[in-house]
Amino acid sequence: MDKLIPVVVIKEIGETEKILSALEADGIHCAEITFRTACAQEAIKLAVQKFPDMHIGAGTVINAEQCKRALAAGAKFIVSPGLSEEAAKVCEKADVPYYPGCVTPTEIMKAISLGITVVKFFPANVYGGLKAMKALAAPFPQIRFIPTGGVNKENLDEFLAWDKIYAVGGSFMVEEALNKWQK
Amino acid sequence: MDKLIPVVVIKEIGETEKILSALEADGIHCAEITFRTACAQEAIKLAVQKFPDMHIGAGTVINAEQCKRALAAGAKFIVSPGLSEEAAKVCEKADVPYYPGCVTPTEIMKAISLGITVVKFFPANVYGGLKAMKALAAPFPQIRFIPTGGVNKENLDEFLAWDKIYAVGGSFMVEEALNKWQK
Amino acid sequence: MDKLIPVVVIKEIGETEKILSALEADGIHCAEITFRTACAQEAIKLAVQKFPDMHIGAGTVINAEQCKRALAAGAKFIVSPGLSEEAAKVCEKADVPYYPGCVTPTEIMKAISLGITVVKFFPANVYGGLKAMKALAAPFPQIRFIPTGGVNKENLDEFLAWDKIYAVGGSFMVEEALNKWQK
């Protein structure tokens, strides 16, 4: 996977092609389409069909039911703001990566017990950012992180420089890609 | 419910009437009587009888057993510092609102899975305050917050100005009401 | 138990005696040997045999299986970075103290429901330090803390001065003891 995971909120299904085209043109071959909007499932399905070279996943998945809908639409990975054991089990059965948000040692230990080794760290800036992740890496050397929330163009490189960063998530990449696309 | 939830610690049952009278005189028609003291259950019972116009609830409820005792005493809502699934189920069965303390996305997702849409955010100042709640509101638009801990007269309005604030909890309102009452 | 719990990472079994001798010579009669290294179980066994006057425990225990191995090696207490219900139950059955890392009210309530009254607070500096623990102590007067992570020689006394501090964990004591020992 790319080291950048743009968090894509699609308000109307008609926006899907424009946004994904903009990302692809900007060299980003991955998109996390969030279940925050009613058309999310449809957007994932459309994206998977029209952008076969992109790695399309589902975000803001908060339970097993949404997880199943995302997988049915063709999502290649599932991201949750927190950890849902039920969603983790659905993903394991489907052999699709599940990236749950984990911000405390207890949450990370639960993830490890479910066979997960990559966790989202959200909201990264609220829960201590890079300093927090480095402290958490000491007892959990097997874990890699996807910081999201408060990551931006200015501090991106600082995150990516650390080898425990699996990828970085955010919506800033979407805005940037759309700005370039519209020019 | 009022937007202010005073956290009332009653050390001796004899203080109940004075404290609640002071709150009522100060225009506050709600009280969360905490289970931190031995006389909590008795105080809730007394408060419900003597102050029929006030919305009396129980706070610092940490398990199902305390929750049942609070409900037996007539508590109209239950507040926990964290999330107890058992207490949530007792409240759901009794059709009484349960406000659990949730400070991570995983904890909020667990609350949502239990049908809860209002969570306490405690200790609010420790876990990032308004900034943290705003970050958490992005993936959880259905959630409203009751920040408690570090909320005071100076920053109260800032919290209340945000539409995702269900209410604000704290003990500062009790002290203020008592000061006015004693004058 | 001493108020100081040195977090000991033993990379090679041959280092065990030197490190524990250095701690003992420095007046520290306790050691948390972490399960971060392959030789941890063997090191605990060796330490228990060779240092009968020291209180030897296991750290970074993240599941029931490691917990059982630590107990089999003779560990007198078990420390986890987070809370593992399974490990808690193994320890309860063996009547050995379990100190899980708990940093949110929900995690502390879970610990209390398992009969635990001493929790690790890790990473202490990331999750708000002494200020956070003091806020958490209000609804949980029965809980005592073992702050670890960011505790150092400079701020140690500030932690130890608070009566809710059960002990303080860290690796800085090991480095210090080794420096003195080598002189």
Coordinates of C-alpha atoms in Angstrom, one line a residue:
Chain A
M1 CA 0.0 0.0 0.0
D2 CA 1.0 3.6 -0.5
K3 CA 2.3 5.4 2.5
L4 CA -0.6 7.9 2.0
I5 CA -4.2 7.0 2.7
P6 CA -6.5 9.9 1.7
V7 CA -9.7 9.9 3.7
V8 CA -12.4 10.6 1.1
V9 CA -15.9 11.7 2.1
I10 CA -18.2 11.5 -0.8
K11 CA -21.4 13.5 -0.3
E12 CA -23.0 12.8 -3.6
I13 CA -22.3 9.7 -5.8
G14 CA -21.6 12.0 -8.7
E15 CA -18.4 13.3 -7.1
T16 CA -16.8 9.9 -6.9
E17 CA -15.1 9.9 -10.3
K18 CA -13.8 13.5 -10.0
I19 CA -12.3 12.9 -6.6
L20 CA -10.6 9.6 -7.5
S21 CA -9.4 10.9 -10.8
A22 CA -7.8 13.9 -9.0
L23 CA -6.1 11.6 -6.5
E24 CA -4.8 9.3 -9.3
A25 CA -3.5 12.2 -11.3
D26 CA -1.7 13.4 -8.1
G27 CA 0.1 10.0 -7.9
I28 CA -2.0 8.7 -5.0
H29 CA -3.3 5.2 -5.8
C30 CA -5.3 4.5 -2.7
A31 CA -8.5 5.9 -1.1
E32 CA -10.3 5.3 2.1
I33 CA -14.0 6.1 1.3
T34 CA -15.7 6.8 4.6
F35 CA -19.1 5.4 5.7
R36 CA -20.0 8.8 7.1
T37 CA -22.3 9.4 4.1
A38 CA -25.4 7.6 2.8
C39 CA -23.8 6.8 -0.6
A40 CA -20.6 5.3 0.8
Q41 CA -21.3 1.7 -0.2
E42 CA -22.3 2.8 -3.7
A43 CA -19.3 5.0 -4.0
I44 CA -16.9 2.1 -3.1
K45 CA -18.6 -0.1 -5.6
L46 CA -18.2 2.5 -8.3
A47 CA -14.6 3.3 -7.4
V48 CA -13.6 -0.4 -7.5
Q49 CA -15.1 -0.7 -11.0
K50 CA -13.9 2.5 -12.6
F51 CA -10.5 2.6 -10.9
P52 CA -9.1 -0.9 -11.1
D53 CA -5.5 0.2 -10.4
M54 CA -6.4 2.0 -7.2
H55 CA -6.5 0.4 -3.8
I56 CA -10.0 1.2 -2.6
G57 CA -11.0 0.7 1.1
A58 CA -13.7 1.7 3.4
G59 CA -13.3 4.0 6.4
T60 CA -15.3 5.1 9.5
V61 CA -16.7 1.5 9.7
I62 CA -18.1 1.2 13.2
N63 CA -19.7 -2.2 13.2
A64 CA -19.9 -5.6 11.6
E65 CA -22.9 -4.7 9.5
Q66 CA -21.2 -1.8 7.8
C67 CA -18.1 -3.9 7.4
K68 CA -20.1 -6.6 5.5
R69 CA -21.6 -3.9 3.3
A70 CA -18.1 -2.5 2.6
L71 CA -16.7 -5.9 1.7
A72 CA -19.8 -6.6 -0.5
A73 CA -19.0 -3.4 -2.4
G74 CA -15.5 -4.6 -3.0
A75 CA -13.5 -2.8 -0.3
K76 CA -9.9 -4.1 -0.2
F77 CA -9.3 -2.9 3.4
I78 CA -11.4 -1.7 6.3
V79 CA -10.5 1.2 8.6
S80 CA -12.4 2.0 11.9
P81 CA -12.0 5.0 14.1
G82 CA -11.8 2.6 17.1
L83 CA -11.6 -1.2 17.5
S84 CA -14.7 -3.3 16.8
E85 CA -14.1 -6.9 17.7
E86 CA -17.0 -7.9 15.5
A87 CA -15.6 -6.0 12.5
A88 CA -12.2 -7.5 13.1
K89 CA -13.7 -11.0 12.9
V90 CA -15.6 -10.2 9.7
C91 CA -12.4 -9.0 8.1
E92 CA -10.4 -12.0 9.3
K93 CA -12.9 -14.4 7.8
A94 CA -12.9 -12.4 4.5
D95 CA -9.0 -12.2 4.6
V96 CA -9.1 -8.4 4.2
P97 CA -6.9 -6.2 6.3
Y98 CA -8.6 -4.4 9.2
Y99 CA -7.0 -1.2 10.6
P100 CA -8.8 -0.3 13.9
G101 CA -8.1 2.9 15.7
C102 CA -6.2 2.1 19.0
V103 CA -4.9 4.8 21.3
T104 CA -4.3 3.0 24.6
P105 CA -2.1 0.0 25.5
T106 CA -5.2 -1.9 26.4
E107 CA -6.7 -1.3 23.0
I108 CA -3.5 -2.3 21.2
M109 CA -3.3 -5.5 23.3
K110 CA -6.9 -6.3 22.2
A111 CA -5.9 -5.7 18.6
I112 CA -2.8 -8.0 18.9
S113 CA -5.0 -10.7 20.4
L114 CA -7.2 -10.5 17.3
G115 CA -4.1 -11.0 15.1
I116 CA -3.8 -7.3 14.1
T117 CA -0.4 -5.7 13.7
V118 CA -1.3 -2.4 12.1
V119 CA -3.4 0.1 14.0
K120 CA -4.8 3.5 13.2
F121 CA -3.8 6.2 15.7
F122 CA -6.7 8.6 15.8
P123 CA -7.0 11.5 16.5
A124 CA -3.2 11.5 16.4
N125 CA -2.7 15.1 17.5
V126 CA -5.1 14.8 20.4
Y127 CA -3.5 11.6 21.8
G128 CA 0.1 12.8 21.8
G129 CA 1.2 12.3 18.2
L130 CA 4.6 10.9 17.3
K131 CA 5.8 11.0 21.0
A132 CA 2.8 8.9 22.1
M133 CA 3.4 6.3 19.3
K134 CA 7.1 6.1 20.1
A135 CA 6.2 5.4 23.8
L136 CA 3.7 2.8 22.7
A137 CA 6.2 1.1 20.4
A138 CA 8.4 0.1 23.3
P139 CA 6.2 -2.6 24.7
F140 CA 4.6 -3.4 21.3
P141 CA 7.5 -3.7 18.8
Q142 CA 5.3 -5.8 16.4
I143 CA 2.9 -2.9 15.9
R144 CA 2.9 -0.3 13.1
F145 CA 0.8 2.8 13.0
I146 CA -1.4 4.8 10.7
P147 CA -1.6 8.2 12.3
T148 CA -4.7 10.2 11.2
G149 CA -6.0 13.5 12.5
G150 CA -3.8 16.6 12.7
V151 CA -1.4 15.1 10.1
N152 CA -0.8 17.7 7.4
K153 CA 1.6 18.8 4.7
E154 CA 3.8 20.5 7.2
N155 CA 4.4 17.6 9.6
L156 CA 3.9 14.7 7.2
D157 CA 7.6 14.0 6.6
E158 CA 8.3 13.8 10.3
F159 CA 5.8 11.0 10.6
L160 CA 7.0 9.2 7.5
A161 CA 10.6 9.3 8.6
W162 CA 9.8 6.8 11.5
D163 CA 9.9 3.2 10.4
K164 CA 6.9 2.2 12.5
I165 CA 4.7 4.3 10.4
Y166 CA 2.7 2.0 8.1
A167 CA 1.0 4.8 6.4
V168 CA -0.5 8.3 7.1
G169 CA -4.2 9.1 6.8
G170 CA -5.9 12.4 6.2
S171 CA -8.2 14.5 4.2
F172 CA -5.6 17.2 3.3
M173 CA -4.3 15.1 0.4
V174 CA -7.8 15.1 -1.1
E175 CA -8.1 18.9 -1.0
E176 CA -4.7 19.2 -2.5
A177 CA -5.4 16.8 -5.3
L178 CA -8.7 18.5 -6.1
N179 CA -7.0 21.9 -6.2
K180 CA -4.5 20.7 -8.7
W181 CA -7.1 18.9 -10.7
Q182 CA -9.3 22.0 -11.0
K183 CA -6.4 24.0 -12.4
Chain B
M1 CA -32.4 18.4 30.7
D2 CA -30.7 21.5 31.7
K3 CA -27.3 22.2 30.0
L4 CA -25.7 22.2 33.5
I5 CA -25.3 19.0 35.5
P6 CA -23.9 19.7 39.0
V7 CA -21.8 16.9 40.4
V8 CA -23.1 16.7 44.0
V9 CA -21.0 14.8 46.6
I10 CA -23.2 14.4 49.8
K11 CA -21.0 13.4 52.7
E12 CA -23.8 13.4 55.3
I13 CA -27.4 12.8 54.5
G14 CA -28.3 16.0 56.4
E15 CA -26.7 18.1 53.8
T16 CA -29.0 16.9 51.0
E17 CA -31.8 19.5 51.4
K18 CA -29.4 22.4 51.8
I19 CA -27.4 21.6 48.7
L20 CA -30.4 20.9 46.5
S21 CA -32.3 24.0 47.8
A22 CA -29.2 26.1 46.9
L23 CA -29.1 24.6 43.4
E24 CA -32.8 25.2 42.9
A25 CA -32.6 28.8 44.1
D26 CA -29.7 29.3 41.7
G27 CA -31.9 28.2 38.8
I28 CA -30.4 24.7 38.4
H29 CA -33.0 22.0 38.2
C30 CA -30.8 19.0 37.9
A31 CA -28.3 17.2 40.1
E32 CA -26.0 14.2 39.7
I33 CA -25.6 12.7 43.2
T34 CA -22.5 10.7 43.2
F35 CA -22.0 7.1 44.6
R36 CA -18.7 8.2 46.0
T37 CA -20.2 8.4 49.5
A38 CA -21.9 5.8 51.7
C39 CA -25.2 7.8 51.9
A40 CA -25.6 8.3 48.1
Q41 CA -28.5 5.9 47.7
E42 CA -30.4 7.4 50.6
A43 CA -29.6 11.0 49.4
I44 CA -31.0 10.2 46.0
K45 CA -34.2 8.8 47.5
L46 CA -34.6 11.9 49.7
A47 CA -33.8 14.3 46.8
V48 CA -36.4 12.6 44.6
Q49 CA -39.1 12.9 47.3
K50 CA -38.4 16.4 48.5
F51 CA -37.5 18.0 45.1
P52 CA -40.1 16.7 42.7
D53 CA -39.4 19.4 40.2
M54 CA -35.7 18.6 40.0
H55 CA -34.1 16.1 37.6
I56 CA -32.2 13.8 40.0
G57 CA -29.7 11.3 38.8
A58 CA -26.8 9.2 40.1
G59 CA -23.1 9.7 39.3
T60 CA -19.9 7.7 39.7
V61 CA -21.9 4.5 39.1
I62 CA -19.2 1.9 38.3
N63 CA -21.2 -1.3 38.1
A64 CA -24.6 -3.0 37.6
E65 CA -25.2 -3.4 41.4
Q66 CA -24.7 0.4 42.1
C67 CA -26.8 1.1 39.0
K68 CA -29.7 -1.0 40.4
R69 CA -29.5 0.7 43.8
A70 CA -29.5 4.1 42.1
L71 CA -32.6 3.2 40.1
A72 CA -34.3 1.7 43.1
A73 CA -33.8 5.1 44.8
G74 CA -35.5 6.8 42.0
A75 CA -32.6 8.2 39.9
K76 CA -33.8 9.5 36.6
F77 CA -30.4 9.2 34.8
I78 CA -27.2 7.3 35.5
V79 CA -23.7 8.7 34.9
S80 CA -20.5 6.6 35.0
P81 CA -16.9 7.9 34.9
G82 CA -16.3 5.2 32.2
L83 CA -18.4 2.7 30.3
S84 CA -19.8 -0.3 32.0
E85 CA -21.6 -2.6 29.6
E86 CA -23.5 -4.2 32.5
A87 CA -24.7 -0.8 33.8
A88 CA -25.7 0.1 30.2
K89 CA -27.9 -2.9 30.0
V90 CA -29.5 -2.3 33.4
C91 CA -30.4 1.2 32.3
E92 CA -31.7 0.1 28.9
K93 CA -34.0 -2.4 30.5
A94 CA -35.2 0.3 32.9
D95 CA -35.6 2.8 30.1
V96 CA -33.4 5.3 32.0
P97 CA -30.7 7.3 30.2
Y98 CA -27.1 6.1 30.8
Y99 CA -24.3 8.6 30.2
P100 CA -21.0 6.6 30.3
G101 CA -17.6 8.3 30.2
C102 CA -15.9 7.6 26.9
V103 CA -12.7 9.2 25.8
T104 CA -11.4 7.0 23.0
P105 CA -12.9 6.1 19.6
T106 CA -13.1 2.5 20.7
E107 CA -15.0 3.4 23.8
I108 CA -17.4 5.6 21.8
M109 CA -18.0 2.8 19.3
K110 CA -18.8 0.4 22.2
A111 CA -21.3 3.0 23.5
I112 CA -22.9 3.3 20.0
S113 CA -23.2 -0.5 19.8
L114 CA -25.2 -0.3 23.1
G115 CA -27.6 2.3 21.6
I116 CA -26.0 5.2 23.5
T117 CA -25.7 8.6 21.8
V118 CA -24.7 10.9 24.7
V119 CA -21.3 10.3 26.4
K120 CA -19.6 11.9 29.3
F121 CA -16.1 13.1 28.3
F122 CA -14.0 12.9 31.5
P123 CA -11.6 14.2 32.6
A124 CA -12.2 16.7 29.8
N125 CA -9.2 18.8 30.4
V126 CA -6.8 15.8 30.6
Y127 CA -8.0 14.2 27.4
G128 CA -7.8 17.2 25.2
G129 CA -10.9 19.2 25.9
L130 CA -13.0 20.8 23.2
K131 CA -10.3 20.1 20.6
A132 CA -10.5 16.4 21.3
M133 CA -14.3 16.3 21.2
K134 CA -14.3 18.1 17.9
A135 CA -11.9 15.6 16.4
L136 CA -14.0 12.7 17.8
A137 CA -17.2 14.3 16.4
A138 CA -15.9 13.9 12.8
P139 CA -16.4 10.1 12.6
F140 CA -19.2 10.1 15.2
P141 CA -21.7 12.7 14.1
Q142 CA -24.4 11.0 16.1
I143 CA -22.7 11.5 19.4
R144 CA -23.2 14.4 21.8
F145 CA -20.9 15.1 24.8
I146 CA -21.1 15.9 28.5
P147 CA -17.6 17.3 29.3
T148 CA -16.7 17.1 32.9
G149 CA -13.5 17.8 34.7
G150 CA -11.7 21.1 34.2
V151 CA -14.9 22.8 33.1
N152 CA -15.3 26.0 35.1
K153 CA -17.0 29.4 35.1
E154 CA -14.3 30.8 32.8
N155 CA -14.5 28.3 30.0
L156 CA -18.1 27.2 30.4
D157 CA -19.4 29.4 27.6
E158 CA -16.9 28.1 25.1
F159 CA -18.2 24.5 25.7
L160 CA -21.9 25.5 25.6
A161 CA -21.4 27.3 22.3
W162 CA -20.7 24.1 20.5
D163 CA -23.9 22.3 19.3
K164 CA -22.5 18.8 20.1
I165 CA -22.4 19.6 23.8
Y166 CA -25.4 17.9 25.4
A167 CA -24.6 19.3 28.8
V168 CA -21.7 20.3 31.0
G169 CA -20.9 18.6 34.3
G170 CA -18.9 19.8 37.3
S171 CA -18.8 20.6 40.9
F172 CA -18.1 24.3 40.5
M173 CA -21.8 25.0 40.1
V174 CA -22.5 23.5 43.5
E175 CA -19.9 25.6 45.3
E176 CA -21.3 28.7 43.6
A177 CA -24.9 27.9 44.4
L178 CA -23.9 27.3 48.1
N179 CA -22.0 30.5 48.3
K180 CA -25.0 32.5 47.1
W181 CA -27.4 30.4 49.4
Q182 CA -25.3 31.2 52.5
K183 CA -25.5 34.9 51.7
Chain C
M1 CA 7.0 -3.8 47.6
D2 CA 9.5 -1.1 47.1
K3 CA 8.3 2.2 45.7
L4 CA 10.6 1.7 42.8
I5 CA 10.0 -0.9 40.1
P6 CA 12.9 -1.0 37.6
V7 CA 11.9 -2.2 34.2
V8 CA 14.6 -4.6 33.2
V9 CA 15.1 -5.7 29.6
I10 CA 17.5 -8.6 29.4
K11 CA 18.8 -9.1 25.9
E12 CA 21.1 -12.0 26.7
I13 CA 20.7 -14.4 29.6
G14 CA 24.3 -13.8 30.7
E15 CA 23.4 -10.2 31.6
T16 CA 20.9 -11.2 34.3
E17 CA 23.2 -11.6 37.2
K18 CA 25.1 -8.4 36.5
I19 CA 22.0 -6.3 36.2
L20 CA 20.3 -7.7 39.3
S21 CA 23.5 -7.5 41.3
A22 CA 23.8 -3.8 40.3
L23 CA 20.2 -3.1 41.4
E24 CA 20.6 -4.9 44.7
A25 CA 23.9 -3.0 45.4
D26 CA 22.0 0.2 44.7
G27 CA 19.4 -0.7 47.3
I28 CA 16.6 -1.7 44.9
H29 CA 15.2 -5.1 45.9
C30 CA 12.6 -5.4 43.1
A31 CA 12.8 -6.0 39.3
E32 CA 10.2 -6.2 36.6
I33 CA 11.8 -8.4 33.9
T34 CA 10.1 -7.7 30.6
F35 CA 8.8 -10.3 28.1
R36 CA 10.1 -8.1 25.3
T37 CA 13.0 -10.4 24.8
A38 CA 13.3 -14.1 23.9
C39 CA 15.1 -15.0 27.1
A40 CA 12.7 -13.4 29.5
Q41 CA 11.2 -16.5 31.0
E42 CA 14.7 -18.0 31.5
A43 CA 15.9 -14.8 33.0
I44 CA 13.1 -14.7 35.5
K45 CA 13.8 -18.3 36.5
L46 CA 17.5 -17.5 37.0
A47 CA 16.7 -14.3 38.9
V48 CA 14.3 -16.0 41.3
Q49 CA 16.9 -18.7 42.1
K50 CA 20.0 -16.5 42.4
F51 CA 18.4 -13.5 44.1
P52 CA 16.0 -14.9 46.7
D53 CA 15.8 -11.6 48.6
M54 CA 14.6 -9.7 45.6
H55 CA 11.0 -9.3 44.5
I56 CA 11.1 -10.6 40.9
G57 CA 8.2 -10.0 38.6
A58 CA 7.4 -10.1 34.8
G59 CA 6.6 -7.1 32.7
T60 CA 5.2 -6.4 29.2
V61 CA 3.0 -9.5 29.6
I62 CA 0.3 -9.1 26.9
N63 CA -1.7 -12.4 27.1
A64 CA -2.6 -15.4 29.3
E65 CA 0.0 -17.6 27.7
Q66 CA 2.9 -15.3 28.6
C67 CA 1.4 -14.8 32.0
K68 CA 1.4 -18.6 32.6
R69 CA 5.0 -18.8 31.4
A70 CA 6.0 -16.0 33.8
L71 CA 4.3 -17.6 36.7
A72 CA 5.9 -21.0 35.9
A73 CA 9.3 -19.2 36.0
G74 CA 8.5 -18.0 39.5
A75 CA 7.4 -14.4 38.9
K76 CA 5.9 -12.9 42.0
F77 CA 3.9 -10.2 40.2
I78 CA 2.8 -9.5 36.7
V79 CA 2.7 -6.2 34.9
S80 CA 1.0 -5.5 31.5
P81 CA 1.2 -2.4 29.4
G82 CA -2.6 -2.5 29.1
L83 CA -5.3 -4.6 30.6
S84 CA -5.8 -8.2 29.6
E85 CA -8.8 -9.8 31.2
E86 CA -7.4 -13.3 30.5
A87 CA -4.1 -12.4 32.2
A88 CA -6.0 -10.9 35.1
K89 CA -7.9 -14.2 35.6
V90 CA -4.7 -16.3 35.4
C91 CA -3.1 -14.1 38.1
E92 CA -6.2 -14.2 40.3
K93 CA -6.3 -18.0 40.2
A94 CA -2.6 -18.1 41.0
D95 CA -3.0 -15.5 43.8
V96 CA -0.3 -13.3 42.3
P97 CA -0.7 -9.5 41.9
Y98 CA -1.5 -8.3 38.4
Y99 CA -0.8 -4.6 37.6
P100 CA -2.4 -3.8 34.2
G101 CA -1.9 -0.6 32.4
C102 CA -5.1 1.5 32.6
V103 CA -5.3 5.0 31.3
T104 CA -9.0 5.7 30.8
P105 CA -11.9 5.6 33.3
T106 CA -13.4 2.7 31.3
E107 CA -10.2 0.7 31.6
I108 CA -10.0 1.4 35.4
M109 CA -13.6 0.4 35.9
K110 CA -12.9 -2.9 34.1
A111 CA -9.9 -3.4 36.4
I112 CA -12.0 -2.8 39.5
S113 CA -14.6 -5.3 38.2
L114 CA -11.8 -7.8 38.1
G115 CA -10.8 -7.1 41.7
I116 CA -7.8 -5.0 40.9
T117 CA -6.9 -1.9 42.9
V118 CA -3.4 -1.0 41.6
V119 CA -3.0 -0.1 38.0
K120 CA 0.0 0.9 35.9
F121 CA -0.4 4.3 34.2
F122 CA 1.5 4.1 31.0
P123 CA 2.9 6.0 29.2
A124 CA 2.5 8.4 32.1
N125 CA 3.9 11.5 30.4
V126 CA 1.7 11.0 27.3
Y127 CA -1.6 10.5 29.1
G128 CA -1.3 13.6 31.3
G129 CA 1.0 12.5 34.1
L130 CA 0.2 13.4 37.7
K131 CA -2.6 15.8 36.7
A132 CA -4.4 13.0 34.9
M133 CA -4.0 10.5 37.8
K134 CA -5.3 13.1 40.2
A135 CA -8.4 13.7 38.1
L136 CA -8.9 9.9 37.8
A137 CA -8.5 9.5 41.6
A138 CA -11.7 11.5 42.3
P139 CA -14.2 8.9 41.1
F140 CA -11.9 6.0 41.9
P141 CA -10.6 6.6 45.5
Q142 CA -9.8 2.9 45.8
I143 CA -7.2 2.9 43.0
R144 CA -3.5 3.4 43.4
F145 CA -1.1 4.0 40.5
I146 CA 2.2 2.9 39.1
P147 CA 3.2 5.6 36.7
T148 CA 5.7 4.5 34.1
G149 CA 7.1 6.2 31.0
G150 CA 8.5 9.7 31.3
V151 CA 9.2 9.2 35.0
N152 CA 12.9 10.1 35.7
K153 CA 15.3 11.2 38.4
E154 CA 14.2 14.8 38.1
N155 CA 10.4 14.3 38.6
L156 CA 10.5 11.1 40.7
D157 CA 10.0 12.9 44.0
E158 CA 6.9 14.7 42.7
F159 CA 5.2 11.4 41.9
L160 CA 6.3 9.7 45.2
A161 CA 4.9 12.6 47.3
W162 CA 1.4 11.7 46.3
D163 CA -0.2 9.0 48.5
K164 CA -2.0 7.3 45.6
I165 CA 1.3 6.3 44.1
Y166 CA 1.8 2.6 44.8
A167 CA 5.2 2.6 43.1
V168 CA 7.0 4.2 40.2
G169 CA 8.3 2.2 37.2
G170 CA 11.0 3.0 34.8
S171 CA 14.3 1.9 33.2
F172 CA 16.2 4.9 34.4
M173 CA 16.9 3.2 37.7
V174 CA 18.6 0.3 35.8
E175 CA 20.9 2.6 33.9
E176 CA 21.8 4.4 37.1
A177 CA 22.5 1.2 39.1
L178 CA 24.6 -0.2 36.2
N179 CA 26.7 3.0 36.0
K180 CA 27.4 2.9 39.8
W181 CA 28.1 -0.9 39.5
Q182 CA 30.6 -0.4 36.7
K183 CA 32.5 2.1 38.7

